[in-house]
Amino acid sequence: MTGPGPTAGPGRADAEPRGTLVDRFGRAHHDLRISLTDRCSLRCTYCMPAEGVPWLARSTMLSTDEIVRVAAVGVDLGIREIRLTGGEPLLRVDVVDVVRRLTALTTPDGAPVEVSLTTNALRLPALAAPLRDAGLQRVNISLDTLDRARFAELTRRDRLVETLAGIAAADAAGLHPVKINAVAMRGVNDDEVVALTRFAVERGYQMRFIEQMPLDGGHTWDRTAMVTQAEILERLTAAFTLTEVPGRGAAPAELWYVDGGPATVGVIASVSAPFCGACDRLRLTADGQLRACLFSQAEVDTREILRTSPDADVAEGLADAYRRCLAGKKAGHGIDDPTFLQPRRPMSAIGG
């Protein structure tokens, strides 16, 4: 556990000034996304191929001690929020312990670190309460359709009933706000934008639509086929009165009140209306690579530092890894640039 003062245990970067995660464009970074595994219990068509996925070797994946050590240095340097991702993070057998140890971290001024999790919800009926007791604050849950046959086609698994049970379990456990994420896809589920929003509003959940991004395992993304924020809003305004919520800050979703509120609906328009100028996120892959952007072609290896450096040098080595990662961060993701290349890793291997 980290905390203020020079008596904190190993993993702190005590030689570093506090809050130094600022890149060359002046963006301060407070959010760390940590992938716990590249494995997943679904095979969503926009994320992973049906078969032949090259999984990371387990020996290359960070242990819980290693994850906590990287996170602790990040917290010392300015990280305030941690989101656990995958793959499917709930497939990690020690996920509750990971949450417990990360929520025990405190910032240099003594504030707790906010820990949340993105999941497909399949294991939440069993894990929602233990995760809450371990300190997890909220969840983001992927749900692209309310139609069982369509769900089976999209995910290549007939598990909609279990997903809905997991969402209800998160709500019952008090993991609020429960955020529902849907990737809008033309000719696939774009006709459910209103139905998904109504489903969420009626149950007190927060609905978020995501523009499909070039992060699929098969590299088949086509911008001309993408459902844009403008199209999503056009469908929503035909059914609801939307009022923009002010004060977006660094949040990826732009929000609107639904029929006067308090319910909201959001759109994460990474492609048609990028928010790179306010980005405050860094990412750590399950095999220990720091990434400054989902679309980055560069990574900084923390696993090598953790496993080969003398213990007394690890904290400073990790702090330097954060610095090097930020030094390479670009002004934007560059999707519209003719030279843009899709990341070699799919979304499941990067972590959302």
Coordinates of C-alpha atoms in Angstrom, one line a residue:
M1 CA 0.0 0.0 0.0
T2 CA 1.3 3.4 -0.9
G3 CA 0.8 6.5 1.1
P4 CA 2.3 9.9 1.9
G5 CA 5.6 10.3 3.5
P6 CA 9.1 8.7 3.0
T7 CA 8.3 5.6 5.0
A8 CA 6.2 4.1 2.2
G9 CA 7.1 0.6 1.1
P10 CA 8.7 -0.6 -2.1
G11 CA 7.2 0.4 -5.4
R12 CA 7.2 4.2 -4.8
A13 CA 9.2 6.5 -7.0
D14 CA 10.3 8.7 -4.2
A15 CA 12.9 10.5 -6.3
E16 CA 10.2 11.7 -8.6
P17 CA 8.3 14.9 -8.1
R18 CA 4.6 14.3 -7.7
G19 CA 2.1 14.6 -10.5
T20 CA 4.7 14.6 -13.3
L21 CA 2.7 12.6 -15.9
V22 CA 2.5 15.5 -18.3
D23 CA 3.3 15.0 -22.0
R24 CA 4.9 17.4 -24.4
F25 CA 1.4 18.8 -25.4
G26 CA 0.6 19.7 -21.8
R27 CA -1.8 16.9 -21.1
A28 CA -1.8 15.6 -17.5
H29 CA -2.4 11.9 -17.2
H30 CA -4.5 10.6 -14.4
D31 CA -6.1 7.4 -15.8
L32 CA -4.4 4.0 -16.1
R33 CA -6.1 1.2 -18.0
I34 CA -4.7 -2.2 -16.9
S35 CA -5.4 -5.3 -18.9
L36 CA -5.5 -8.4 -16.7
T37 CA -5.7 -10.9 -19.5
D38 CA -6.0 -11.2 -23.3
R39 CA -8.4 -14.1 -22.9
C40 CA -12.2 -13.7 -23.4
S41 CA -15.3 -15.9 -23.0
L42 CA -16.9 -14.3 -26.0
R43 CA -15.7 -13.8 -29.6
C44 CA -17.3 -10.5 -30.7
T45 CA -17.0 -10.1 -34.5
Y46 CA -15.6 -6.5 -34.2
C47 CA -12.9 -7.6 -31.8
M48 CA -11.7 -11.2 -32.3
P49 CA -11.7 -13.9 -35.0
A50 CA -13.8 -17.0 -34.2
E51 CA -10.7 -19.3 -34.1
G52 CA -6.9 -19.1 -34.2
V53 CA -6.4 -16.4 -31.6
P54 CA -2.7 -16.3 -30.6
W55 CA -2.9 -16.0 -26.8
L56 CA -0.1 -14.5 -24.8
A57 CA 2.1 -17.1 -23.1
R58 CA 1.2 -17.1 -19.4
S59 CA 4.8 -16.7 -18.4
T60 CA 4.8 -13.4 -20.2
M61 CA 1.8 -12.0 -18.3
L62 CA 2.3 -9.8 -15.2
S63 CA 1.7 -11.3 -11.8
T64 CA -0.5 -9.5 -9.3
D65 CA 2.6 -8.3 -7.4
E66 CA 4.0 -6.9 -10.7
I67 CA 0.7 -5.2 -11.6
V68 CA 0.5 -3.5 -8.2
R69 CA 4.1 -2.4 -8.4
V70 CA 3.6 -0.7 -11.8
A71 CA 0.4 0.8 -10.6
A72 CA 1.9 2.1 -7.4
V73 CA 4.6 4.0 -9.2
G74 CA 1.9 5.4 -11.6
V75 CA -0.1 6.6 -8.6
D76 CA 2.9 8.3 -7.1
L77 CA 3.3 10.1 -10.4
G78 CA -0.3 11.3 -10.8
I79 CA -2.6 8.4 -11.6
R80 CA -5.9 8.8 -9.8
E81 CA -8.1 6.3 -11.6
I82 CA -7.5 2.7 -12.6
R83 CA -9.7 0.7 -15.0
L84 CA -9.3 -3.0 -15.2
T85 CA -9.8 -4.4 -18.7
G86 CA -9.1 -7.4 -20.9
G87 CA -9.9 -9.5 -22.8
E88 CA -12.3 -10.3 -20.1
P89 CA -10.8 -9.3 -16.8
L90 CA -13.1 -11.6 -14.7
L91 CA -11.4 -14.6 -16.3
R92 CA -8.4 -13.9 -14.2
V93 CA -8.7 -16.2 -11.2
D94 CA -7.3 -13.7 -8.7
V95 CA -9.3 -10.7 -9.9
V96 CA -10.8 -10.0 -6.5
D97 CA -7.4 -9.9 -4.9
V98 CA -6.1 -7.6 -7.7
V99 CA -9.0 -5.2 -7.0
R100 CA -8.4 -5.4 -3.2
R101 CA -4.7 -4.6 -3.6
L102 CA -5.2 -1.8 -6.1
T103 CA -8.0 -0.1 -4.0
A104 CA -5.5 -0.1 -1.1
L105 CA -3.3 2.3 -3.0
T106 CA -3.4 5.9 -2.0
T107 CA -2.2 9.1 -3.7
P108 CA 0.7 11.1 -2.2
D109 CA -1.9 13.4 -0.6
G110 CA -3.7 10.4 1.0
A111 CA -6.7 10.1 -1.3
P112 CA -7.9 6.7 -2.4
V113 CA -7.5 5.5 -6.0
E114 CA -10.8 4.9 -7.9
V115 CA -10.9 1.4 -9.4
S116 CA -13.4 0.4 -11.9
L117 CA -13.7 -2.5 -14.4
T118 CA -14.9 -3.2 -17.9
T119 CA -16.5 -6.6 -18.4
N120 CA -18.9 -8.7 -20.5
A121 CA -20.8 -9.5 -17.2
L122 CA -20.9 -13.3 -17.6
R123 CA -19.2 -13.9 -14.2
L124 CA -20.8 -11.0 -12.3
P125 CA -23.5 -13.1 -10.7
A126 CA -20.8 -14.8 -8.7
L127 CA -18.3 -12.0 -8.4
A128 CA -20.2 -8.7 -8.1
A129 CA -20.6 -8.8 -4.3
P130 CA -17.0 -10.0 -3.7
L131 CA -15.6 -7.3 -6.0
R132 CA -17.7 -4.6 -4.2
D133 CA -16.4 -5.8 -0.9
A134 CA -12.8 -5.7 -2.3
G135 CA -13.4 -2.0 -3.1
L136 CA -14.5 -2.0 -6.7
Q137 CA -16.5 1.1 -7.3
R138 CA -18.3 0.6 -10.7
V139 CA -18.5 -1.4 -13.8
N140 CA -18.8 -0.8 -17.6
I141 CA -20.6 -3.7 -19.3
S142 CA -20.6 -4.5 -23.0
L143 CA -24.1 -5.1 -24.4
D144 CA -24.5 -4.6 -28.2
T145 CA -28.0 -6.1 -28.6
L146 CA -31.1 -7.1 -26.7
D147 CA -32.0 -9.8 -29.3
R148 CA -30.9 -13.3 -28.3
A149 CA -30.2 -14.6 -31.9
R150 CA -28.4 -11.4 -32.8
F151 CA -26.3 -11.6 -29.6
A152 CA -25.3 -15.2 -30.5
E153 CA -24.3 -14.1 -34.0
L154 CA -22.4 -11.1 -32.8
T155 CA -20.5 -12.8 -30.0
R156 CA -20.5 -16.3 -31.4
R157 CA -21.9 -17.5 -28.1
D158 CA -25.6 -17.8 -27.0
R159 CA -25.2 -16.1 -23.6
L160 CA -27.5 -13.0 -23.6
V161 CA -29.5 -14.4 -20.7
E162 CA -26.3 -14.7 -18.6
T163 CA -25.1 -11.2 -19.6
L164 CA -28.4 -9.7 -18.5
A165 CA -28.2 -11.6 -15.2
G166 CA -24.7 -10.2 -14.7
I167 CA -25.9 -6.6 -15.3
A168 CA -28.6 -7.1 -12.8
A169 CA -26.1 -8.5 -10.3
A170 CA -23.8 -5.5 -10.6
D171 CA -26.8 -3.2 -10.0
A172 CA -27.9 -5.2 -6.9
A173 CA -24.4 -5.2 -5.5
G174 CA -24.3 -1.4 -5.7
L175 CA -21.6 -1.1 -8.4
H176 CA -22.9 2.2 -9.5
P177 CA -23.2 3.8 -11.9
V178 CA -23.7 0.7 -14.1
K179 CA -22.6 1.8 -17.6
I180 CA -23.7 -0.1 -20.6
N181 CA -21.4 0.1 -23.7
A182 CA -22.6 -0.8 -27.2
V183 CA -20.6 -0.6 -30.4
A184 CA -22.9 0.8 -33.1
M185 CA -22.6 -1.2 -36.3
R186 CA -24.4 -0.5 -39.6
G187 CA -26.8 -3.2 -40.6
V188 CA -26.0 -5.2 -37.5
N189 CA -27.4 -3.4 -34.4
D190 CA -27.9 0.3 -35.4
D191 CA -31.7 -0.3 -35.4
E192 CA -31.4 -1.0 -31.6
V193 CA -30.0 2.4 -30.6
V194 CA -33.4 3.6 -29.2
A195 CA -34.2 0.2 -27.6
L196 CA -30.9 -0.1 -25.8
T197 CA -31.2 3.5 -24.5
R198 CA -34.7 2.8 -23.3
F199 CA -33.6 -0.4 -21.6
A200 CA -30.8 1.5 -19.7
V201 CA -33.0 4.5 -18.8
E202 CA -35.8 2.4 -17.4
R203 CA -33.3 0.5 -15.1
G204 CA -31.2 3.5 -14.0
Y205 CA -28.2 2.5 -16.1
Q206 CA -26.0 4.8 -18.2
M207 CA -26.0 4.0 -21.9
R208 CA -22.9 4.7 -24.0
F209 CA -22.6 4.1 -27.7
I210 CA -19.2 3.7 -29.2
E211 CA -18.1 4.3 -32.8
Q212 CA -16.5 1.2 -34.2
M213 CA -12.7 1.7 -34.3
P214 CA -10.0 0.0 -36.3
L215 CA -9.0 -2.4 -33.6
D216 CA -10.5 -5.7 -34.8
G217 CA -8.4 -8.8 -35.0
G218 CA -9.1 -9.4 -38.6
H219 CA -8.2 -5.8 -39.7
T220 CA -11.5 -5.6 -41.7
W221 CA -12.6 -2.2 -40.4
D222 CA -14.1 0.1 -43.0
R223 CA -14.7 3.8 -42.1
T224 CA -17.3 4.2 -44.8
A225 CA -19.4 1.5 -43.1
M226 CA -19.0 3.0 -39.6
V227 CA -22.1 4.4 -37.8
T228 CA -21.1 7.9 -36.8
Q229 CA -22.0 10.0 -33.7
A230 CA -24.3 12.2 -36.0
E231 CA -26.2 9.1 -37.1
I232 CA -26.6 7.8 -33.5
L233 CA -27.9 11.2 -32.3
E234 CA -30.3 11.4 -35.3
R235 CA -31.9 8.1 -34.2
L236 CA -32.0 9.2 -30.5
T237 CA -33.5 12.6 -31.1
A238 CA -36.3 10.9 -33.1
A239 CA -37.4 9.2 -29.9
F240 CA -36.1 11.4 -27.0
T241 CA -35.4 15.0 -26.2
L242 CA -31.7 15.4 -25.7
T243 CA -30.0 18.2 -23.8
E244 CA -26.2 18.4 -23.8
V245 CA -24.5 17.8 -20.4
P246 CA -21.9 20.5 -19.8
G247 CA -18.4 19.9 -18.4
R248 CA -17.1 16.9 -20.3
G249 CA -13.5 17.4 -19.2
A250 CA -11.3 14.4 -20.2
A251 CA -14.1 11.9 -20.3
P252 CA -14.3 10.0 -23.6
A253 CA -18.1 10.1 -23.8
E254 CA -20.0 13.2 -24.7
L255 CA -23.2 13.1 -22.7
W256 CA -26.8 14.2 -23.2
Y257 CA -29.7 14.3 -20.7
V258 CA -32.6 12.1 -21.9
D259 CA -36.0 13.8 -21.7
G260 CA -34.7 16.4 -19.2
G261 CA -32.7 13.9 -17.0
P262 CA -31.4 12.7 -14.7
A263 CA -30.8 9.8 -17.1
T264 CA -28.1 10.4 -19.6
V265 CA -26.9 8.8 -22.9
G266 CA -23.4 9.2 -24.2
V267 CA -21.5 8.7 -27.5
I268 CA -17.8 7.9 -27.6
A269 CA -17.0 9.3 -31.1
S270 CA -13.3 8.4 -31.3
V271 CA -13.3 8.5 -35.1
S272 CA -15.7 11.3 -36.2
A273 CA -15.2 13.6 -33.3
P274 CA -11.9 12.6 -31.6
F275 CA -11.1 13.9 -28.1
C276 CA -7.4 13.4 -28.2
G277 CA -6.6 16.9 -27.1
A278 CA -8.0 16.1 -23.6
C279 CA -6.8 12.5 -23.4
D280 CA -5.5 11.6 -19.9
R281 CA -5.1 7.9 -20.3
L282 CA -2.3 5.4 -20.4
R283 CA -2.5 1.7 -20.9
L284 CA -0.7 -1.3 -19.5
T285 CA -1.1 -4.6 -21.4
A286 CA -1.4 -7.9 -19.7
D287 CA 2.2 -8.7 -20.7
G288 CA 3.5 -5.5 -19.1
Q289 CA 3.8 -3.1 -22.1
L290 CA 2.9 0.6 -21.4
R291 CA 1.0 2.3 -24.2
A292 CA 0.2 5.9 -24.6
C293 CA -2.7 5.4 -27.0
L294 CA -5.0 2.6 -28.2
F295 CA -3.6 3.2 -31.7
S296 CA 0.0 3.4 -30.8
Q297 CA 2.6 1.5 -32.7
A298 CA 5.1 1.9 -29.8
E299 CA 5.2 0.2 -26.4
V300 CA 7.5 0.5 -23.4
D301 CA 8.4 -2.7 -21.6
T302 CA 7.9 -2.8 -17.8
R303 CA 8.1 -6.6 -17.5
E304 CA 11.8 -6.5 -18.3
I305 CA 12.4 -3.9 -15.6
L306 CA 10.4 -5.8 -13.1
R307 CA 12.2 -9.1 -13.7
T308 CA 15.8 -8.1 -14.4
S309 CA 16.5 -4.9 -12.5
P310 CA 17.9 -5.0 -8.9
D311 CA 15.0 -4.5 -6.5
A312 CA 16.3 -1.2 -5.3
D313 CA 16.2 0.1 -8.9
V314 CA 12.8 -1.0 -10.0
A315 CA 10.8 2.0 -8.9
E316 CA 13.0 4.5 -10.7
G317 CA 13.1 2.2 -13.7
L318 CA 9.3 2.1 -13.8
A319 CA 9.1 5.9 -13.4
D320 CA 11.5 6.2 -16.4
A321 CA 9.2 3.8 -18.3
Y322 CA 6.3 6.1 -17.7
R323 CA 8.4 9.1 -18.9
R324 CA 9.5 7.3 -22.0
C325 CA 5.9 6.3 -22.8
L326 CA 4.6 9.8 -22.5
A327 CA 7.5 11.2 -24.5
G328 CA 6.3 9.2 -27.5
K329 CA 2.7 10.2 -27.2
K330 CA 1.4 11.9 -30.3
A331 CA -1.1 14.8 -30.5
G332 CA -3.8 12.5 -31.8
H333 CA -4.5 9.0 -33.0
G334 CA -4.1 9.9 -36.7
I335 CA -6.9 7.7 -38.0
D336 CA -7.6 10.3 -40.7
D337 CA -3.9 10.5 -41.7
P338 CA -3.1 8.7 -45.0
T339 CA -0.1 7.0 -43.2
F340 CA -2.3 5.6 -40.4
L341 CA -1.6 1.9 -39.6
Q342 CA -3.9 -0.2 -37.5
P343 CA -2.2 -1.5 -34.4
R344 CA -0.6 -4.9 -34.7
R345 CA -2.4 -6.0 -31.6
P346 CA -6.2 -6.3 -31.5
M347 CA -8.3 -4.6 -28.9
S348 CA -8.4 -7.8 -26.8
A349 CA -4.6 -7.8 -26.5
I350 CA -4.3 -4.1 -25.8
G351 CA -7.0 -3.6 -23.2
G352 CA -9.7 -1.0 -23.5

